[in-house]
Structures are given as structure tokens and as C-alpha cells.
PDB file of C-alpha atoms and ligand atoms in Angstrom:
ATOM      1  CA  MET A 839      63.757  94.066  94.397  1.00  0.00           C
ATOM      2  CA  ALA A 840      65.476  97.422  94.140  1.00  0.00           C
ATOM      3  CA  SER A 841      69.069  97.101  93.027  1.00  0.00           C
ATOM      4  CA  LYS A 842      70.343  98.511  96.314  1.00  0.00           C
ATOM      5  CA  GLN A 843      68.532  95.784  98.208  1.00  0.00           C
ATOM      6  CA  VAL A 844      69.911  93.153  95.869  1.00  0.00           C
ATOM      7  CA  LEU A 845      73.388  94.513  96.432  1.00  0.00           C
ATOM      8  CA  ALA A 846      72.886  94.513 100.189  1.00  0.00           C
ATOM      9  CA  VAL A 847      71.705  90.900 100.131  1.00  0.00           C
ATOM     10  CA  LEU A 848      74.638  89.852  97.960  1.00  0.00           C
ATOM     11  CA  LEU A 849      77.147  91.641 100.147  1.00  0.00           C
ATOM     12  CA  SER A 850      75.816  90.180 103.352  1.00  0.00           C
ATOM     13  CA  LEU A 851      75.798  86.709 101.844  1.00  0.00           C
ATOM     14  CA  ALA A 852      79.320  87.120 100.530  1.00  0.00           C
ATOM     15  CA  THR A 853      80.653  88.619 103.729  1.00  0.00           C
ATOM     16  CA  ALA A 854      78.943  85.969 105.852  1.00  0.00           C
ATOM     17  CA  LEU A 855      81.093  83.408 104.112  1.00  0.00           C
ATOM     18  CA  LEU A 856      84.309  85.387 104.312  1.00  0.00           C
ATOM     19  CA  PRO A 857      85.306  84.475 107.867  1.00  0.00           C
ATOM     20  CA  PHE A 858      85.878  80.989 106.470  1.00  0.00           C
ATOM     21  CA  ALA A 859      88.263  82.314 103.877  1.00  0.00           C
ATOM     22  CA  MET A 860      91.805  80.998 104.054  1.00  0.00           C
ATOM     23  CA  THR A 861      94.441  82.697 106.119  1.00  0.00           C
ATOM     24  CA  THR A 862      96.996  84.287 103.877  1.00  0.00           C
ATOM     25  CA  ASP A 863     100.685  84.462 104.716  1.00  0.00           C
ATOM     26  CA  ILE A 864     101.816  87.764 103.271  1.00  0.00           C
ATOM     27  CA  ILE A 865     105.556  87.795 102.639  1.00  0.00           C
ATOM     28  CA  VAL A 866     106.643  91.379 103.246  1.00  0.00           C
ATOM     29  CA  GLY A 867     108.363  92.666 100.102  1.00  0.00           C
ATOM     30  CA  ASP A 868     107.570  89.405  98.290  1.00  0.00           C
ATOM     31  CA  GLU A 869     110.797  88.017  96.799  1.00  0.00           C
ATOM     32  CA  ASN A 870     112.738  91.091  97.999  1.00  0.00           C
ATOM     33  CA  GLY A 871     112.080  90.224 101.605  1.00  0.00           C
ATOM     34  CA  TRP A 872     112.808  92.712 104.377  1.00  0.00           C
ATOM     35  CA  MET A 873     115.645  95.088 103.483  1.00  0.00           C
ATOM     36  CA  PRO A 874     116.574  98.757 103.111  1.00  0.00           C
ATOM     37  CA  GLY A 875     116.317 100.416  99.702  1.00  0.00           C
ATOM     38  CA  PHE A 876     112.906  98.958  98.951  1.00  0.00           C
ATOM     39  CA  ASN A 877     109.705 100.988  98.908  1.00  0.00           C
ATOM     40  CA  TYR A 878     107.349  99.160 101.276  1.00  0.00           C
ATOM     41  CA  THR A 879     104.758 101.923 100.968  1.00  0.00           C
ATOM     42  CA  GLU A 880     104.444 101.235  97.285  1.00  0.00           C
ATOM     43  CA  TRP A 881     104.497  97.496  97.924  1.00  0.00           C
ATOM     44  CA  ALA A 882     101.742  97.675 100.550  1.00  0.00           C
ATOM     45  CA  ALA A 883      99.507  99.681  98.215  1.00  0.00           C
ATOM     46  CA  SER A 884      99.107  96.593  96.028  1.00  0.00           C
ATOM     47  CA  LYS A 885      98.095  94.335  98.915  1.00  0.00           C
ATOM     48  CA  VAL A 886      95.019  93.647 100.983  1.00  0.00           C
ATOM     49  CA  PHE A 887      95.678  93.042 104.672  1.00  0.00           C
ATOM     50  CA  MET A 888      92.879  91.472 106.642  1.00  0.00           C
ATOM     51  CA  VAL A 889      92.336  90.241 110.172  1.00  0.00           C
ATOM     52  CA  GLY A 890      93.433  86.601 110.166  1.00  0.00           C
ATOM     53  CA  ASP A 891      96.304  87.144 107.748  1.00  0.00           C
ATOM     54  CA  ASN A 892      99.913  86.667 108.809  1.00  0.00           C
ATOM     55  CA  LEU A 893     102.647  89.149 108.013  1.00  0.00           C
ATOM     56  CA  VAL A 894     105.877  87.270 107.343  1.00  0.00           C
ATOM     57  CA  PHE A 895     109.217  89.087 107.483  1.00  0.00           C
ATOM     58  CA  GLU A 896     112.046  87.199 105.743  1.00  0.00           C
ATOM     59  CA  TYR A 897     115.724  88.169 106.137  1.00  0.00           C
ATOM     60  CA  SER A 898     119.106  86.793 107.189  1.00  0.00           C
ATOM     61  CA  VAL A 899     119.333  86.468 110.962  1.00  0.00           C
ATOM     62  CA  GLY A 900     121.427  89.259 112.449  1.00  0.00           C
ATOM     63  CA  ASP A 901     121.183  91.488 109.373  1.00  0.00           C
ATOM     64  CA  HIS A 902     117.818  92.984 110.322  1.00  0.00           C
ATOM     65  CA  ASN A 903     115.008  92.857 112.818  1.00  0.00           C
ATOM     66  CA  VAL A 904     111.358  93.863 113.032  1.00  0.00           C
ATOM     67  CA  ILE A 905     110.089  96.294 115.629  1.00  0.00           C
ATOM     68  CA  PRO A 906     106.419  97.234 115.987  1.00  0.00           C
ATOM     69  CA  VAL A 907     106.144 100.953 116.749  1.00  0.00           C
ATOM     70  CA  GLY A 908     103.555 103.737 116.865  1.00  0.00           C
ATOM     71  CA  GLY A 909     102.821 106.197 114.073  1.00  0.00           C
ATOM     72  CA  GLU A 910     105.004 108.991 115.457  1.00  0.00           C
ATOM     73  CA  GLU A 911     107.928 106.644 116.081  1.00  0.00           C
ATOM     74  CA  PHE A 912     107.479 105.306 112.569  1.00  0.00           C
ATOM     75  CA  LYS A 913     107.747 108.765 111.063  1.00  0.00           C
ATOM     76  CA  ALA A 914     110.843 109.526 113.096  1.00  0.00           C
ATOM     77  CA  CYS A 915     112.439 106.074 112.687  1.00  0.00           C
ATOM     78  CA  ASN A 916     112.587 105.976 116.463  1.00  0.00           C
ATOM     79  CA  ALA A 917     112.448 102.577 118.153  1.00  0.00           C
ATOM     80  CA  THR A 918     113.951 103.548 121.496  1.00  0.00           C
ATOM     81  CA  GLY A 919     110.650 103.085 123.355  1.00  0.00           C
ATOM     82  CA  ALA A 920     109.732  99.804 121.683  1.00  0.00           C
ATOM     83  CA  THR A 921     109.130  96.764 123.864  1.00  0.00           C
ATOM     84  CA  LYS A 922     109.032  93.988 121.275  1.00  0.00           C
ATOM     85  CA  VAL A 923     111.717  92.991 118.789  1.00  0.00           C
ATOM     86  CA  PHE A 924     111.368  90.151 116.304  1.00  0.00           C
ATOM     87  CA  ASN A 925     114.697  88.773 115.090  1.00  0.00           C
ATOM     88  CA  THR A 926     114.316  85.177 113.932  1.00  0.00           C
ATOM     89  CA  GLY A 927     114.777  85.904 110.223  1.00  0.00           C
ATOM     90  CA  HIS A 928     111.330  84.400 109.661  1.00  0.00           C
ATOM     91  CA  ASP A 929     109.013  86.463 111.801  1.00  0.00           C
ATOM     92  CA  VAL A 930     105.361  85.537 111.519  1.00  0.00           C
ATOM     93  CA  ILE A 931     103.077  88.229 112.900  1.00  0.00           C
ATOM     94  CA  PRO A 932      99.365  87.402 113.010  1.00  0.00           C
ATOM     95  CA  LEU A 933      97.098  90.349 112.219  1.00  0.00           C
ATOM     96  CA  LYS A 934      94.474  90.018 114.919  1.00  0.00           C
ATOM     97  CA  THR A 935      92.758  93.402 114.916  1.00  0.00           C
ATOM     98  CA  THR A 936      91.835  96.075 112.401  1.00  0.00           C
ATOM     99  CA  GLY A 937      93.635  99.367 111.932  1.00  0.00           C
ATOM    100  CA  LYS A 938      97.078 100.676 111.214  1.00  0.00           C
ATOM    101  CA  ARG A 939     100.283  98.833 112.098  1.00  0.00           C
ATOM    102  CA  TRP A 940     103.788 100.240 111.847  1.00  0.00           C
ATOM    103  CA  TYR A 941     107.022  98.253 111.695  1.00  0.00           C
ATOM    104  CA  LEU A 942     110.608  99.244 111.214  1.00  0.00           C
ATOM    105  CA  CYS A 943     114.071  97.722 111.260  1.00  0.00           C
ATOM    106  CA  GLY A 944     116.043  98.768 114.316  1.00  0.00           C
ATOM    107  CA  ILE A 945     119.511  98.343 112.787  1.00  0.00           C
ATOM    108  CA  ALA A 946     121.175 101.760 112.531  1.00  0.00           C
ATOM    109  CA  GLY A 947     120.291 103.565 109.312  1.00  0.00           C
ATOM    110  CA  HIS A 948     118.004 100.895 107.896  1.00  0.00           C
ATOM    111  CA  CYS A 949     114.707 102.581 108.711  1.00  0.00           C
ATOM    112  CA  GLN A 950     116.026 105.833 107.261  1.00  0.00           C
ATOM    113  CA  GLY A 951     116.950 103.783 104.219  1.00  0.00           C
ATOM    114  CA  GLY A 952     113.343 102.794 103.702  1.00  0.00           C
ATOM    115  CA  GLN A 953     113.127  99.610 105.778  1.00  0.00           C
ATOM    116  CA  LYS A 954     109.789 100.517 107.323  1.00  0.00           C
ATOM    117  CA  LEU A 955     106.296  99.265 106.722  1.00  0.00           C
ATOM    118  CA  VAL A 956     102.899 100.744 107.503  1.00  0.00           C
ATOM    119  CA  ILE A 957      99.765  98.764 106.755  1.00  0.00           C
ATOM    120  CA  ASN A 958      96.048  99.117 107.327  1.00  0.00           C
ATOM    121  CA  VAL A 959      94.355  95.922 108.487  1.00  0.00           C
ATOM    122  CA  LEU A 960      90.784  95.500 107.241  1.00  0.00           C
ATOM    123  CA  PRO A 961      88.043  93.473 108.930  1.00  0.00           C
ATOM    124  CA  ALA A 962      88.019  89.829 107.896  1.00  0.00           C
ATOM    125  CA  ALA A 963      84.528  90.270 106.488  1.00  0.00           C
ATOM    126  CA  SER A 964      85.121  93.629 104.830  1.00  0.00           C
ATOM    127  CA  PRO A 965      83.138  93.893 101.598  1.00  0.00           C
ATOM    128  CA  ALA A 966      85.187  96.895 100.456  1.00  0.00           C
ATOM    129  CA  PRO A 967      87.825  94.996  98.461  1.00  0.00           C
ATOM    130  CA  ALA A 968      85.092  93.169  96.517  1.00  0.00           C
ATOM    131  CA  LEU A 969      83.820  96.434  95.097  1.00  0.00           C
ATOM    132  CA  SER A 970      87.076  97.681  93.650  1.00  0.00           C
ATOM    133  CA  PRO A 971      89.495  95.731  91.503  1.00  0.00           C
ATOM    134  CA  PRO A 972      93.017  95.121  92.790  1.00  0.00           C
ATOM    135  CA  ALA A 973      95.272  98.163  92.615  1.00  0.00           C
ATOM    136  CA  GLN A 974      98.012  96.408  90.698  1.00  0.00           C
ATOM    137  CA  THR A 975      97.920  93.338  88.552  1.00  0.00           C
ATOM    138  CA  SER A 976     101.292  92.240  89.919  1.00  0.00           C
ATOM    139  CA  SER A 977      99.780  91.426  93.284  1.00  0.00           C
ATOM    140  CA  SER A 978      98.842  87.787  93.514  1.00  0.00           C
ATOM    141  CA  ASN A 979      97.569  88.449  97.017  1.00  0.00           C
ATOM    142  CA  SER A 980      94.997  91.001  95.874  1.00  0.00           C
ATOM    143  CA  ILE A 981      93.966  88.982  92.863  1.00  0.00           C
ATOM    144  CA  MET A 982      93.468  85.918  95.017  1.00  0.00           C
ATOM    145  CA  LYS A 983      91.276  87.736  97.492  1.00  0.00           C
ATOM    146  CA  TYR A 984      89.411  89.614  94.791  1.00  0.00           C
ATOM    147  CA  THR A 985      88.728  86.404  92.881  1.00  0.00           C
ATOM    148  CA  TYR A 986      87.600  84.654  96.017  1.00  0.00           C
ATOM    149  CA  ARG A 987      85.114  87.388  96.789  1.00  0.00           C
ATOM    150  CA  MET A 988      83.804  87.504  93.250  1.00  0.00           C
ATOM    151  CA  VAL A 989      83.196  83.751  93.346  1.00  0.00           C
ATOM    152  CA  MET A 990      81.265  84.241  96.590  1.00  0.00           C
ATOM    153  CA  VAL A 991      79.171  87.010  95.048  1.00  0.00           C
ATOM    154  CA  ILE A 992      78.430  84.955  91.938  1.00  0.00           C
ATOM    155  CA  ALA A 993      77.442  81.990  94.093  1.00  0.00           C
ATOM    156  CA  ALA A 994      75.071  84.278  95.998  1.00  0.00           C
ATOM    157  CA  VAL A 995      73.527  85.549  92.758  1.00  0.00           C
ATOM    158  CA  ILE A 996      72.929  81.994  91.548  1.00  0.00           C
ATOM    159  CA  ALA A 997      71.393  81.054  94.890  1.00  0.00           C
ATOM    160  CA  ILE A 998      69.007  84.022  94.739  1.00  0.00           C
ATOM    161  CA  MET A 999      68.050  83.316  91.119  1.00  0.00           C
ATOM    162  CA  ASN A1000      67.224  79.769  92.113  1.00  0.00           C
ATOM    163  CA  GLY A1001      64.900  81.184  94.746  1.00  0.00           C
ATOM    164  CA  ARG A1002      66.870  79.893  97.676  1.00  0.00           C
TER     165      ARG A1002
HETATM  166  C1  NAG B2153     107.508 105.186  97.807  1.00  0.00           C
HETATM  167  O1  NAG B2153     106.394 105.105  96.970  1.00  0.00           O
HETATM  168  C2  NAG B2153     105.375 106.021  97.309  1.00  0.00           C
HETATM  169  C3  NAG B2153     104.154 105.684  96.480  1.00  0.00           C
HETATM  170  O2  NAG B2153     104.479 105.408  95.148  1.00  0.00           O
HETATM  171  C4  NAG B2153     105.886 107.425  97.103  1.00  0.00           C
HETATM  172  O3  NAG B2153     104.886 108.365  97.436  1.00  0.00           O
HETATM  173  C5  NAG B2153     107.105 107.636  97.992  1.00  0.00           C
HETATM  174  O4  NAG B2153     107.669 108.908  97.746  1.00  0.00           O
HETATM  175  C6  NAG B2153     108.142 106.564  97.757  1.00  0.00           C
HETATM  176  N1  NAG B2153     109.176 106.684  98.756  1.00  0.00           N
HETATM  177  C7  NAG B2153     110.451 106.740  98.441  1.00  0.00           C
HETATM  178  C8  NAG B2153     111.395 106.856  99.602  1.00  0.00           C
HETATM  179  O5  NAG B2153     110.855 106.679  97.289  1.00  0.00           O
HETATM  180  C1  NAG B2154     111.608 108.345 120.665  1.00  0.00           C
HETATM  181  O1  NAG B2154     110.421 107.807 121.188  1.00  0.00           O
HETATM  182  C2  NAG B2154     110.345 107.866 122.593  1.00  0.00           C
HETATM  183  C3  NAG B2154     109.052 107.215 123.024  1.00  0.00           C
HETATM  184  O2  NAG B2154     108.799 106.050 122.310  1.00  0.00           O
HETATM  185  C4  NAG B2154     110.436 109.289 123.080  1.00  0.00           C
HETATM  186  O3  NAG B2154     110.441 109.300 124.485  1.00  0.00           O
HETATM  187  C5  NAG B2154     111.683 109.958 122.546  1.00  0.00           C
HETATM  188  O4  NAG B2154     111.650 111.303 122.870  1.00  0.00           O
HETATM  189  C6  NAG B2154     111.743 109.803 121.044  1.00  0.00           C
HETATM  190  N1  NAG B2154     112.994 110.353 120.543  1.00  0.00           N
HETATM  191  C7  NAG B2154     113.027 111.174 119.510  1.00  0.00           C
HETATM  192  C8  NAG B2154     114.392 111.625 119.068  1.00  0.00           C
HETATM  193  O5  NAG B2154     112.023 111.538 118.911  1.00  0.00           O
HETATM  194 CU1   CU B2155     117.504  96.228 108.580  1.00  0.00          CU
END
């Protein structure tokens, strides 16, 4: 078989199994939680967000909140038109569809102080992350997903070599 065909077979096998992958709770900011003065853009660059994952915002009740907004509102730190506000201190937001999501804190000055998060949600079965190593070794989330996919690919290789 040509190597491209082999790759295609491996990817489809691996991705076929991915919908059964575990849901990951992704704690926004990791141990820093949800606060101003933290670079969530940099943080998000070391993560993989996939349909089926949960975003979890952790903070002291009353100190912050979480408001989903659009891209323009995100840029302008403008939540005046927002319809939904999360404020439990432990907000679990399921990522149900692919594409960009924008969140900011609506407490005065916090968004301007960096308390804003934009992510790109990948399909649950996306093979893309399997082809490139995790961006940063500090991300247990990426390493976990990367390792999981590599195990799937290796299992597929073994299955093919056994003629199954
Ligand atoms: C956050 O990090 C990104 C990527 O490293 C960088 O481009 C950006 O300027 C940083 N933002 C702030 C406010 O420091
Ligand atoms: C904030 O966003 C709303 C719509 O969501 C818009 O009507 C308003 O003009 C915006 N305000 C500023 C200052 O950009
Ligand atoms: Cu805040």
C-alpha cells in the first residue's frame, strides 16, 4: 500500500475510536483559575479544546463572573449586549460545537486587565492534534490527548500488521 493510503487508513481507524475518548474538564488557567493579570491567550495556546470537553471556570463567588460574548465584543471588552452570565464560582461550560468561543469577566476593569479567554473548539474526532506534538510540555491536557491518540494509532498499526 502507498504510504498515503496507509496513513489514511490509520487516521480513519484512530478517529473512529476518538468519539469514545474521555470527556476532559479543562480548568481555565489551571491552578491560577479565572482572574485578571493572567495571559489566557498564552495559556490556551498550550491546550487542545474539543467538542465534548468541559470548560471549568474557578473563582471566588462575587469576585468575578463569566460572560460568553462575540468576537467584536471580546476585542472591545464589551459585555453590555450579553444575555448569559455565569457566576457560581465553579462554572462548567460544555463545549458542544466546533469553532471559536469568547469569554470575558464582566466586573469593571477585569477584562481590560486580561481576564478574557478565546478558544477554538476542534471536532471530537479531529486527527489534527495527532499529527503535531503538543505545543508546550507543561500542558498535561495536550499530552494526555496526544498520548491517547498515539496509542490509538499504534493499535491500528498492530491490527493492520496482523492482517485484521
Ligand atoms: C499574551 O501572550 C500572547 C502570546 O504569547 C502575546 O502575544 C500577548 O501579547 C500577551 N498579552 C499580554 C497582555 O501580555
Ligand atoms: C457593545 O456591544 C453592543 C452590542 O453587543 C453594541 O450595541 C454597543 O454599541 C457596544 N458598545 C461599544 C462601546 O462598543
Ligand atoms: Cu473578574
